[in-house]
Coordinates of C-alpha atoms in Angstrom, one line a residue:
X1 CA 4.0 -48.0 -30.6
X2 CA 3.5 -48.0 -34.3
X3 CA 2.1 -50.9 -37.0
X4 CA 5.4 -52.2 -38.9
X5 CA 4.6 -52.8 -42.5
X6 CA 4.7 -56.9 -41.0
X7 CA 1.8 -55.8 -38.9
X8 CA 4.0 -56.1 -35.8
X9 CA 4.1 -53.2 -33.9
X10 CA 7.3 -51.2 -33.6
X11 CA 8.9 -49.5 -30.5
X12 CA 9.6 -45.7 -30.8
X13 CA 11.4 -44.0 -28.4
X14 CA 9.6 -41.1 -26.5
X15 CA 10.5 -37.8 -27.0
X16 CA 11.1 -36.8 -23.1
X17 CA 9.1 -34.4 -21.4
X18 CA 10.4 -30.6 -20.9
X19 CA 8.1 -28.3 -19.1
X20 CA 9.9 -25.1 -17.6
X21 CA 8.3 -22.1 -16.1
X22 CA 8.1 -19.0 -18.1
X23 CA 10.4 -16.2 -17.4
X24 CA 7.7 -14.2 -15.9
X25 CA 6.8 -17.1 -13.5
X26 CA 10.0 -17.5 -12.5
X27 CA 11.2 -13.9 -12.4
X28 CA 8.5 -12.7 -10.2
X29 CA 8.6 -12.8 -6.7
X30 CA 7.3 -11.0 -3.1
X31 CA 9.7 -9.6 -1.0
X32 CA 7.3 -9.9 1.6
X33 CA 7.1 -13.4 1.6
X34 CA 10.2 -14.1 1.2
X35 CA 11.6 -12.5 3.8
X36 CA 8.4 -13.6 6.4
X37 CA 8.4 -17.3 5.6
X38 CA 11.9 -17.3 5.9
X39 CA 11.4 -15.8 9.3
X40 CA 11.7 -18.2 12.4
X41 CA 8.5 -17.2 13.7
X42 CA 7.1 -19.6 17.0
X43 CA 4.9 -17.4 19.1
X44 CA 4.7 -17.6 23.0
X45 CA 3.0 -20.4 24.0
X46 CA 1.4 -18.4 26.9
X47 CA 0.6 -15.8 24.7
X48 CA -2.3 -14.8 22.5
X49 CA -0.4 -13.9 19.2
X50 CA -0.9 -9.9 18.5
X51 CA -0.4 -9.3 14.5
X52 CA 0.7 -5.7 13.8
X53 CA 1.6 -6.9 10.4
X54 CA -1.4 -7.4 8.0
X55 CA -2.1 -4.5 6.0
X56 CA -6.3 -5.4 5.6
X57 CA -8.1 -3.2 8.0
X58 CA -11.3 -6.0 8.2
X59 CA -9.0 -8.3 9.9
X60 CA -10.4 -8.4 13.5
X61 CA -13.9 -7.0 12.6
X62 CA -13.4 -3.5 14.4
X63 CA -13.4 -2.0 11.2
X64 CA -16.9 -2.6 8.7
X65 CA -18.4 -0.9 5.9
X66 CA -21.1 0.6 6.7
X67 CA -24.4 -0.5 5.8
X68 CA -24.8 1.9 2.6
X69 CA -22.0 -0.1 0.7
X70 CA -24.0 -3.2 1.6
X71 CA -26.4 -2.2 0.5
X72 CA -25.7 -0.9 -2.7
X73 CA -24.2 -4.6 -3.8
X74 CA -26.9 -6.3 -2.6
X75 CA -29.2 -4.1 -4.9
X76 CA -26.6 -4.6 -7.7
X77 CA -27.0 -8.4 -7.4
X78 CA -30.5 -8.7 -7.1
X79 CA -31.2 -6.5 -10.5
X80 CA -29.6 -9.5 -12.2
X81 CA -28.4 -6.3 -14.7
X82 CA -24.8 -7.3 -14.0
X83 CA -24.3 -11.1 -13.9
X84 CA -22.3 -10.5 -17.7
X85 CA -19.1 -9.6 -18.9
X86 CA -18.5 -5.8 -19.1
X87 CA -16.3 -3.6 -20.9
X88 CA -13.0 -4.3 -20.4
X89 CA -12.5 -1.0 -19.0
X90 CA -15.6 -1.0 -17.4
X91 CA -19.2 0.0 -17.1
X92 CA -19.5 3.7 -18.5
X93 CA -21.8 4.4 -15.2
X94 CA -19.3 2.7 -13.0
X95 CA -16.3 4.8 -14.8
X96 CA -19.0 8.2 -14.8
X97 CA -19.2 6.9 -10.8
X98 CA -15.5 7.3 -10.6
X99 CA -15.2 10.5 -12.5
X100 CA -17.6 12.2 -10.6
X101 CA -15.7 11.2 -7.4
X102 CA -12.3 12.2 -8.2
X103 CA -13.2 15.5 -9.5
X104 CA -12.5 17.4 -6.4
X105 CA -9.5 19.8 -5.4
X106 CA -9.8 21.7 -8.5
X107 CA -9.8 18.5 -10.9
X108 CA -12.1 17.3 -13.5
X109 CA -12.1 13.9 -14.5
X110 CA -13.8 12.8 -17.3
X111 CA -15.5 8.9 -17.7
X112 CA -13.2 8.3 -20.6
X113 CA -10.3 9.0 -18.8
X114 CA -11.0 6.2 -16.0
X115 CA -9.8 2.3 -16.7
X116 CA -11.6 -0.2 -14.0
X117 CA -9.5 -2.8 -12.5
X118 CA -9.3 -5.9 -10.3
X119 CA -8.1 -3.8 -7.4
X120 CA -5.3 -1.0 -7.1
X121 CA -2.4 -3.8 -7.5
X122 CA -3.9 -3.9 -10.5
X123 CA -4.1 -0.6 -11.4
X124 CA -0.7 -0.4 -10.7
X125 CA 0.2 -3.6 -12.5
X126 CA -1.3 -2.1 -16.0
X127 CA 0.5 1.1 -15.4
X128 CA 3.9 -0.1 -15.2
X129 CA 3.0 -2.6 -18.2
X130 CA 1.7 0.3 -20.4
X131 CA 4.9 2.6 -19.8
X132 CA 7.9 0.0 -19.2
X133 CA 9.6 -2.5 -21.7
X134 CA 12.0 -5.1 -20.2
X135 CA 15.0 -3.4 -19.9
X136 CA 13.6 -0.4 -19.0
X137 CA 13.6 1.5 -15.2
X138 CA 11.0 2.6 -13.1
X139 CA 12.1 4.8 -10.1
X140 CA 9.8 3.3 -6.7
X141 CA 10.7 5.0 -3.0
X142 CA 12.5 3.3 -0.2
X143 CA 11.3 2.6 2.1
X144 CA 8.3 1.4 -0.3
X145 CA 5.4 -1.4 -1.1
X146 CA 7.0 -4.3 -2.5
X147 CA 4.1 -4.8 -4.9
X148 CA 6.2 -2.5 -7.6
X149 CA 9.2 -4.3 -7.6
X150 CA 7.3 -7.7 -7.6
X151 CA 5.2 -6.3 -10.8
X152 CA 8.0 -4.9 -12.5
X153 CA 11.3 -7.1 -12.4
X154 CA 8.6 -10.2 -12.8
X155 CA 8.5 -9.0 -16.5
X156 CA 12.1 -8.0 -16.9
X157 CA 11.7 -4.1 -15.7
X158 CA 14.1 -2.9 -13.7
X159 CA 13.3 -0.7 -10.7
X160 CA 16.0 1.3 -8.9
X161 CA 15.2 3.0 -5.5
X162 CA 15.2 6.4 -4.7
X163 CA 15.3 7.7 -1.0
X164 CA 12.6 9.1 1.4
X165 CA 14.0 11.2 4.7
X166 CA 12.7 9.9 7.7
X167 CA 13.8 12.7 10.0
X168 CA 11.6 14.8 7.3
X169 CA 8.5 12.6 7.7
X170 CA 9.7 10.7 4.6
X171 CA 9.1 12.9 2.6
X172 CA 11.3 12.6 -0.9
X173 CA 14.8 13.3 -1.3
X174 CA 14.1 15.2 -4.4
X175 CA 17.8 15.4 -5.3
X176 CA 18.7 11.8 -5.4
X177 CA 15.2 11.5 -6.7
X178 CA 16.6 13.2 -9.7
X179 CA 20.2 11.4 -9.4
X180 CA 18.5 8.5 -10.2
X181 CA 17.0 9.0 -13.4
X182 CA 18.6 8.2 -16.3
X183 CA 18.2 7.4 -20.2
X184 CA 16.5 4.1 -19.3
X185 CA 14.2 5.5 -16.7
X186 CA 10.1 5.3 -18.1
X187 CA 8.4 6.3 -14.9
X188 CA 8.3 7.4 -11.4
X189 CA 6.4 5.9 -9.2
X190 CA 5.1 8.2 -6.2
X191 CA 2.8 7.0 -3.3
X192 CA 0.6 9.1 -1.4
X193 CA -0.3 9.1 1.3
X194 CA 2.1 6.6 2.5
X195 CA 2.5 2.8 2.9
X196 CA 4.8 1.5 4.8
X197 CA 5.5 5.6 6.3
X198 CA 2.2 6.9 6.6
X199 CA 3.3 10.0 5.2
X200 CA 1.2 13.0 3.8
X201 CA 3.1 15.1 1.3
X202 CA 2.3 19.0 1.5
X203 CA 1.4 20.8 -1.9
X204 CA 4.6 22.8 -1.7
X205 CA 6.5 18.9 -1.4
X206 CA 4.5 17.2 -4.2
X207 CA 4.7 20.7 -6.8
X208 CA 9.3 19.7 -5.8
X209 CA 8.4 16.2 -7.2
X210 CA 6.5 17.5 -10.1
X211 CA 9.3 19.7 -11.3
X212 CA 11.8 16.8 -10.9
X213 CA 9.9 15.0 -13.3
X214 CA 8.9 17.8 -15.8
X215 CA 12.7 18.7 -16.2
X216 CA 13.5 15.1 -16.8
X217 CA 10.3 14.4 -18.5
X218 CA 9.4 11.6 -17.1
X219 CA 5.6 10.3 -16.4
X220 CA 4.2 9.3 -13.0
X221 CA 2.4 6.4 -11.5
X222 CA 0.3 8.4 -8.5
X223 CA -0.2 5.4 -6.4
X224 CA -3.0 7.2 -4.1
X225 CA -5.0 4.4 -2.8
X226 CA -4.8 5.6 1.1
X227 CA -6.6 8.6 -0.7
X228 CA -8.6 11.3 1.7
X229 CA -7.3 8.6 5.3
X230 CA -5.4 11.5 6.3
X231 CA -5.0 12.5 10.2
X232 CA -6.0 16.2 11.5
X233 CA -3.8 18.9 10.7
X234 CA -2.9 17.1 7.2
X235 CA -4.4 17.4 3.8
X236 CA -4.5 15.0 1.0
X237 CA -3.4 16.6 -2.4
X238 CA -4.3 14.8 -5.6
X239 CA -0.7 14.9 -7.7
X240 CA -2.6 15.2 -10.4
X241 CA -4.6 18.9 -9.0
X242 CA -1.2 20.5 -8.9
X243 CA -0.3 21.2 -12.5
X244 CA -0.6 19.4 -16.2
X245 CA 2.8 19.8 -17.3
X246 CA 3.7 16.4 -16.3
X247 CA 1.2 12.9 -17.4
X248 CA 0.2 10.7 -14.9
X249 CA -1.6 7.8 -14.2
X250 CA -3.4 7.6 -10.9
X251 CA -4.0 4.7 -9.1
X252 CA -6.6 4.2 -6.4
X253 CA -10.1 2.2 -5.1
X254 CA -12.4 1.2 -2.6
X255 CA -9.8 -0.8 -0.4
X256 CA -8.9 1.2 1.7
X257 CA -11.1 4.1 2.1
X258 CA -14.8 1.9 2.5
X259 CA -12.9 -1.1 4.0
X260 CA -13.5 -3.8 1.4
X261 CA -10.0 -5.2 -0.3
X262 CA -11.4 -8.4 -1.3
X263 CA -14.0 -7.0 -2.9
X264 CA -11.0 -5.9 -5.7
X265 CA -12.4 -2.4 -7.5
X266 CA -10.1 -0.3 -8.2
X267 CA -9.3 2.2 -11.1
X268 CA -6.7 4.5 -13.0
X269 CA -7.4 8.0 -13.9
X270 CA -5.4 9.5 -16.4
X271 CA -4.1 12.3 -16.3
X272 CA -2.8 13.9 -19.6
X273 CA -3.3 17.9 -20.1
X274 CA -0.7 18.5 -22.6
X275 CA -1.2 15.4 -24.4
X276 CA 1.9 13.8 -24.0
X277 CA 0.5 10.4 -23.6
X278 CA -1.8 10.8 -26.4
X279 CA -4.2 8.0 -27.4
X280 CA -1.1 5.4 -27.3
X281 CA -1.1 4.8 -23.6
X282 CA -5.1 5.1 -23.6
X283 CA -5.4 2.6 -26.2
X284 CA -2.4 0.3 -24.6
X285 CA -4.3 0.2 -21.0
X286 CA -7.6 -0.4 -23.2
X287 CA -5.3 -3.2 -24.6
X288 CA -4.1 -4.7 -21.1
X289 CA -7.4 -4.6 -19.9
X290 CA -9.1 -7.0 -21.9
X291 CA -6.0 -9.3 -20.7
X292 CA -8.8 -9.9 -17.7
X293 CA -12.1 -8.8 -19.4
X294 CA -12.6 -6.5 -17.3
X295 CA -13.1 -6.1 -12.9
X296 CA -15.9 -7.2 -10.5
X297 CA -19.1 -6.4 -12.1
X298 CA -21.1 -6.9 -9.6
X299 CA -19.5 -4.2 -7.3
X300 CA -19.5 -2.1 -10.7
X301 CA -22.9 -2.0 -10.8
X302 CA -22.5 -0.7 -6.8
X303 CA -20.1 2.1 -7.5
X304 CA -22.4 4.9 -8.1
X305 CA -24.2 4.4 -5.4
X306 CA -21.4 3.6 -2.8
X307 CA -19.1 6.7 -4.1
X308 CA -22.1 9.1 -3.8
X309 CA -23.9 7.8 -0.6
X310 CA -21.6 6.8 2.0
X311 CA -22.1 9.0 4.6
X312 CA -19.4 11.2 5.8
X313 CA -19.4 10.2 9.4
X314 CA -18.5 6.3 8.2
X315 CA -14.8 8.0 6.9
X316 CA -14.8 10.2 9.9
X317 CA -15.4 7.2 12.3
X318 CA -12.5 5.3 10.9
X319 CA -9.9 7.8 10.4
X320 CA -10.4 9.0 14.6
X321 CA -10.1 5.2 15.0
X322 CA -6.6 5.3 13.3
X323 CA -5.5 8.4 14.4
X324 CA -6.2 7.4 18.3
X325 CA -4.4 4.2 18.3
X326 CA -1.1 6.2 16.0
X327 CA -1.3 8.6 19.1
X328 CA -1.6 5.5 21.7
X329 CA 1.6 3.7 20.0
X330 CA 3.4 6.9 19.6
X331 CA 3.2 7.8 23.3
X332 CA 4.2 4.5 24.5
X333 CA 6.9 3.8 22.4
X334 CA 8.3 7.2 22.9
X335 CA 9.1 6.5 26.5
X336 CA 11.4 3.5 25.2
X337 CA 15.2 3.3 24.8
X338 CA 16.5 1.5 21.5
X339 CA 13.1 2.4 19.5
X340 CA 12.2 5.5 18.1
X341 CA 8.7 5.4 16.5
X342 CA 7.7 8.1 13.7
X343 CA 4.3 9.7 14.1
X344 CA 2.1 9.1 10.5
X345 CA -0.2 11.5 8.9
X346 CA -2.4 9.2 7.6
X347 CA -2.8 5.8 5.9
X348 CA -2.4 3.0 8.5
X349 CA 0.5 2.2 9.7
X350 CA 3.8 3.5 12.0
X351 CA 7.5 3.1 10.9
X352 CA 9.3 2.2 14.5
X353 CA 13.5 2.7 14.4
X354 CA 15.3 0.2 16.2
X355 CA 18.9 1.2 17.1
X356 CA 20.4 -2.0 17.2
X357 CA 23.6 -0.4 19.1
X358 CA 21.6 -0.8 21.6
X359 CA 20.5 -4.4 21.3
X360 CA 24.0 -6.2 21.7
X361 CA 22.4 -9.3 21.3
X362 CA 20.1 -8.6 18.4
X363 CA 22.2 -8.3 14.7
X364 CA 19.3 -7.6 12.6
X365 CA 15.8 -6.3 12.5
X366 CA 14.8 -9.7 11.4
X367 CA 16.3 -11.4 14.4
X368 CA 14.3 -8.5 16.4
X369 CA 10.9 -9.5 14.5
X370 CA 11.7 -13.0 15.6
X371 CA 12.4 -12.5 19.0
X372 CA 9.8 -10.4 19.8
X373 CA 7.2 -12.9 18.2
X374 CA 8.8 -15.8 20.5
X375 CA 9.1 -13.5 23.5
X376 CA 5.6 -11.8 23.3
X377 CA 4.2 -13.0 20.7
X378 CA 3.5 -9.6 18.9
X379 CA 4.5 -9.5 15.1
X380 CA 5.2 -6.9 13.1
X381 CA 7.0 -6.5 9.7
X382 CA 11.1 -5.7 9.8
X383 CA 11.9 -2.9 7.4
X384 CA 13.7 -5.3 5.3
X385 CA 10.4 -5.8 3.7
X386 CA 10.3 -2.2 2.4
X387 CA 13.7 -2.1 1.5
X388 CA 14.7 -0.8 4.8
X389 CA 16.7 -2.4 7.9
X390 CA 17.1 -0.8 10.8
X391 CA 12.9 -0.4 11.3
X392 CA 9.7 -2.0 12.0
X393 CA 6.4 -1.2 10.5
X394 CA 3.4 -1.5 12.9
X395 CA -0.3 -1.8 11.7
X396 CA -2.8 0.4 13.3
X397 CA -5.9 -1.2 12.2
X398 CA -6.5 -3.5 15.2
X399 CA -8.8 -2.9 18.2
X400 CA -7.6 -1.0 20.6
X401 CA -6.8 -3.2 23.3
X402 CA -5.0 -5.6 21.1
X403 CA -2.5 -1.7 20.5
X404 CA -2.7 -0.9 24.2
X405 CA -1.3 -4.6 24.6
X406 CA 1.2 -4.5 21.7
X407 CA 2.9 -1.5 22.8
X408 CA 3.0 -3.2 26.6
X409 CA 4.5 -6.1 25.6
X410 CA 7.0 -4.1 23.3
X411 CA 8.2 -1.9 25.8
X412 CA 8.7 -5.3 27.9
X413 CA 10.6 -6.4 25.4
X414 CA 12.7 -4.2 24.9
X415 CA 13.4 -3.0 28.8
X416 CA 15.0 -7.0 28.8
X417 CA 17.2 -6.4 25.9
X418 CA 18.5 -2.9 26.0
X419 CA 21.8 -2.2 26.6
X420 CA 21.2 0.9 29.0
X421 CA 20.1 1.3 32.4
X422 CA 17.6 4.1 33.4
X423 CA 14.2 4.4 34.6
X424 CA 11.9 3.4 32.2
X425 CA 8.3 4.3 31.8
X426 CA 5.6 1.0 31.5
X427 CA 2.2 1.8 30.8
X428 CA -0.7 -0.4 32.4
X429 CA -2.3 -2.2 29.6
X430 CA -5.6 -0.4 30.4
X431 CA -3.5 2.5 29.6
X432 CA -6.0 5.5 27.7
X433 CA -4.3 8.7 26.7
X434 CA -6.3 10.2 29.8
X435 CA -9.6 10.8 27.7
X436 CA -7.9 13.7 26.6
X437 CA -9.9 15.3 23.6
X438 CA -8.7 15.2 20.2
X439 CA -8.7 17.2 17.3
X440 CA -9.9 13.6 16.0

């Protein structure tokens, strides 16, 4: 209402409200979640639910830091030195912390070449930001994390696939890796060790994928956050520790490795020997970073001291964890028709074929998911969510029972469902692998 020049107020009409979501907001999206909440998922009612889906190893509380880690936050937050804001690219001890730690195999980092985050999505998020313009094409592996395409095509990046060989341990078809890559393509994206595959890529692999990208001359995004959680008889290679023809920007953090994802530290490293970035990139991530002045500084203030004093025996203790229960779900899902599981070489997690030829009654992998969740009430992920039908990703992170179980109840499963009659080989579920030794 407004005053008429009578004094009698006049009516105005209102200018209607408009609010709209931006095109980032609506643009970006989880695969993930899509494709799970659409999932008809009703567990057995007589059945404890068994999740082999959840990629955060602190889940059931089989898997802790150790006390070191604890320790060294609880001395950062009592020496009331980091209750501030920090540099937005972090504490220089925190990024000396990091240097000093990733200078191994050969490689020196220095502390201006590290850039603290809130986590390695993070990392990851600032790398494709500082390299892409909508548009523009990163190249991301399929099957793959879902977290690049959600970053990317959430600010009007587009992301084409290139293909990993699972009868090769998914490693990376290097020719269509190269097929790919066109005018518009800005970066590679390369993860190693794996997630969903749990793939370890030899020297002689990673120095193929190098020279794809040094004849095309395009950067990388080394997304190594499953870093070092490599099984016996496998070796984790830096990308970065195999040659400097070729910038990249590597991603990792504490996540995995020490256990803690929500305490969210992670970092980029970049890697730039013949300067092709130059300081534009440096100063564009310095740029993006202040966009959330800066990570956790409180666990900042921990990093020295966690990345120089966890004991060796904490990683060695979690990787023969891992790498017994890949060799437990391996062996029992070997012995089943209509699945064909692939043995990993590190990270945390098992890709699981499913011949549906063999299912008559099941059309998808999704329908699988959902009928083995309603059946026996175990859950795992349908390769749909990596870009790739026709498999099932199983976590490995959960006690050991709760595996031994899991694989009981699969083979169960699937000896009702399969379209083939022969004998078929059900383990107990106190089934051990015989107390065998290990190279674990």
């Amino acid at each position: 209402m407004v005053p008429a020049r009578s004094g009698v107020e006049m009516s105005v009409p209102a200018k209607p409200w408009s609010v709209c979501a931006s095109s980032v907001a609506r643009n970006t999206h989880n695969p993930i979640r899509a494709i799970v909440e659409g999932l008809h998922i009703q567990p057995h009612p007589d059945k404890q639910l068994i999740a082999l889906s959840i990629g955060d190893p602190t889940v059931f509380g089989n898997l802790v830091p150790p006390t070191e880690v604890i320790e060294a936050v609880e001395e950062s937050l009592h020496s009331q030195r980091y209750n501030g804001y920090a540099p937005a690219s972090g504490y220089q001890e925190a990024k000396q912390a990091v240097a000093d730690y990733s200078s191994h195999s050969g490689l020196t980092v220095k502390p201006e070449d590290v850039v603290l985050c809130s986590g390695c999505s993070s990392a990851i998020d600032l790398c494709i930001t500082v390299l892409a313009n909508p548009g523009q094409t990163i190249l991301v592996p399929c099957p793959g994390f879902s977290i690049y395409r959600t970053l990317a095509e959430g600010l009007g990046i587009n992301v084409k696939t290139y293909k990993l060989m699972p009868d090769r341990n998914w490693e990376i078809d290097t020719q269509d890796l190269e097929r790919q890559i066109d005018r518009d393509t800005v970066a590679i994206v390369v993860n190693n060790p794996s997630n969903p595959c749990g793939s370890v890529y030899t020297v002689q692999h990673l120095e193929s994928v190098l020279r794809v990208a040094e004849r095309q001359r395009v950067p990388i995004i080394a997304d190594e956050i499953y870093e070092h959680l490599v099984f016996p008889g496998n070796k984790y290679h830096p990308l970065a520790s195999l040659g400097s023809n070729v910038p990249i920007l590597s991603c990792s953090g504490l996540t995995k490795r020490f256990l803690i994802p929500g305490w969210r530290m992670g970092w980029i490293i970049i890697h730039d020997g013949q300067h092709i970035f130059g300081e534009e990139i440096r100063r564009g991530l310095q740029n993006l970073s202040m966009r959330t002045i800066g990570s956790n500084t409180l666990v900042q203030g921990a990093l020295p001291r966690i990345l120089k004093h966890t004991p060796q025996q904490f990683f060695d203790k979690t990787i023969k964890t891992i790498h017994t229960h890949a060799m437990i779900a391996f062996k029992m899902l070997s012995e089943v028709p209509g699945i064909q599981p692939t043995m990993p070489q590190g990270a945390m997690y098992m890709m699981v074929g499913v011949n549906l030829c063999q299912f008559p009654l099941i059309s998808s992998t999704l329908e699988f998911v959902e009928k083995l969740v309603s059946e026996e009430s175990v859950f795992c992920l349908p390769g749909e969510c990596f870009g790739y039908p026709g498999y099932i990703r199983l976590v490995l992170t959960v006690p050991q029972p709760q595996i031994i179980e899991a694989c009981y109840r699969i083979q169960m499963f699937c000896t009702r469902h399969v379209n083939e009659k022969r004998e078929i080989v059900l383990f107990h579920p106190s089934f051990s692998l015989l107390r065998q030794p290990t190279s674990a």
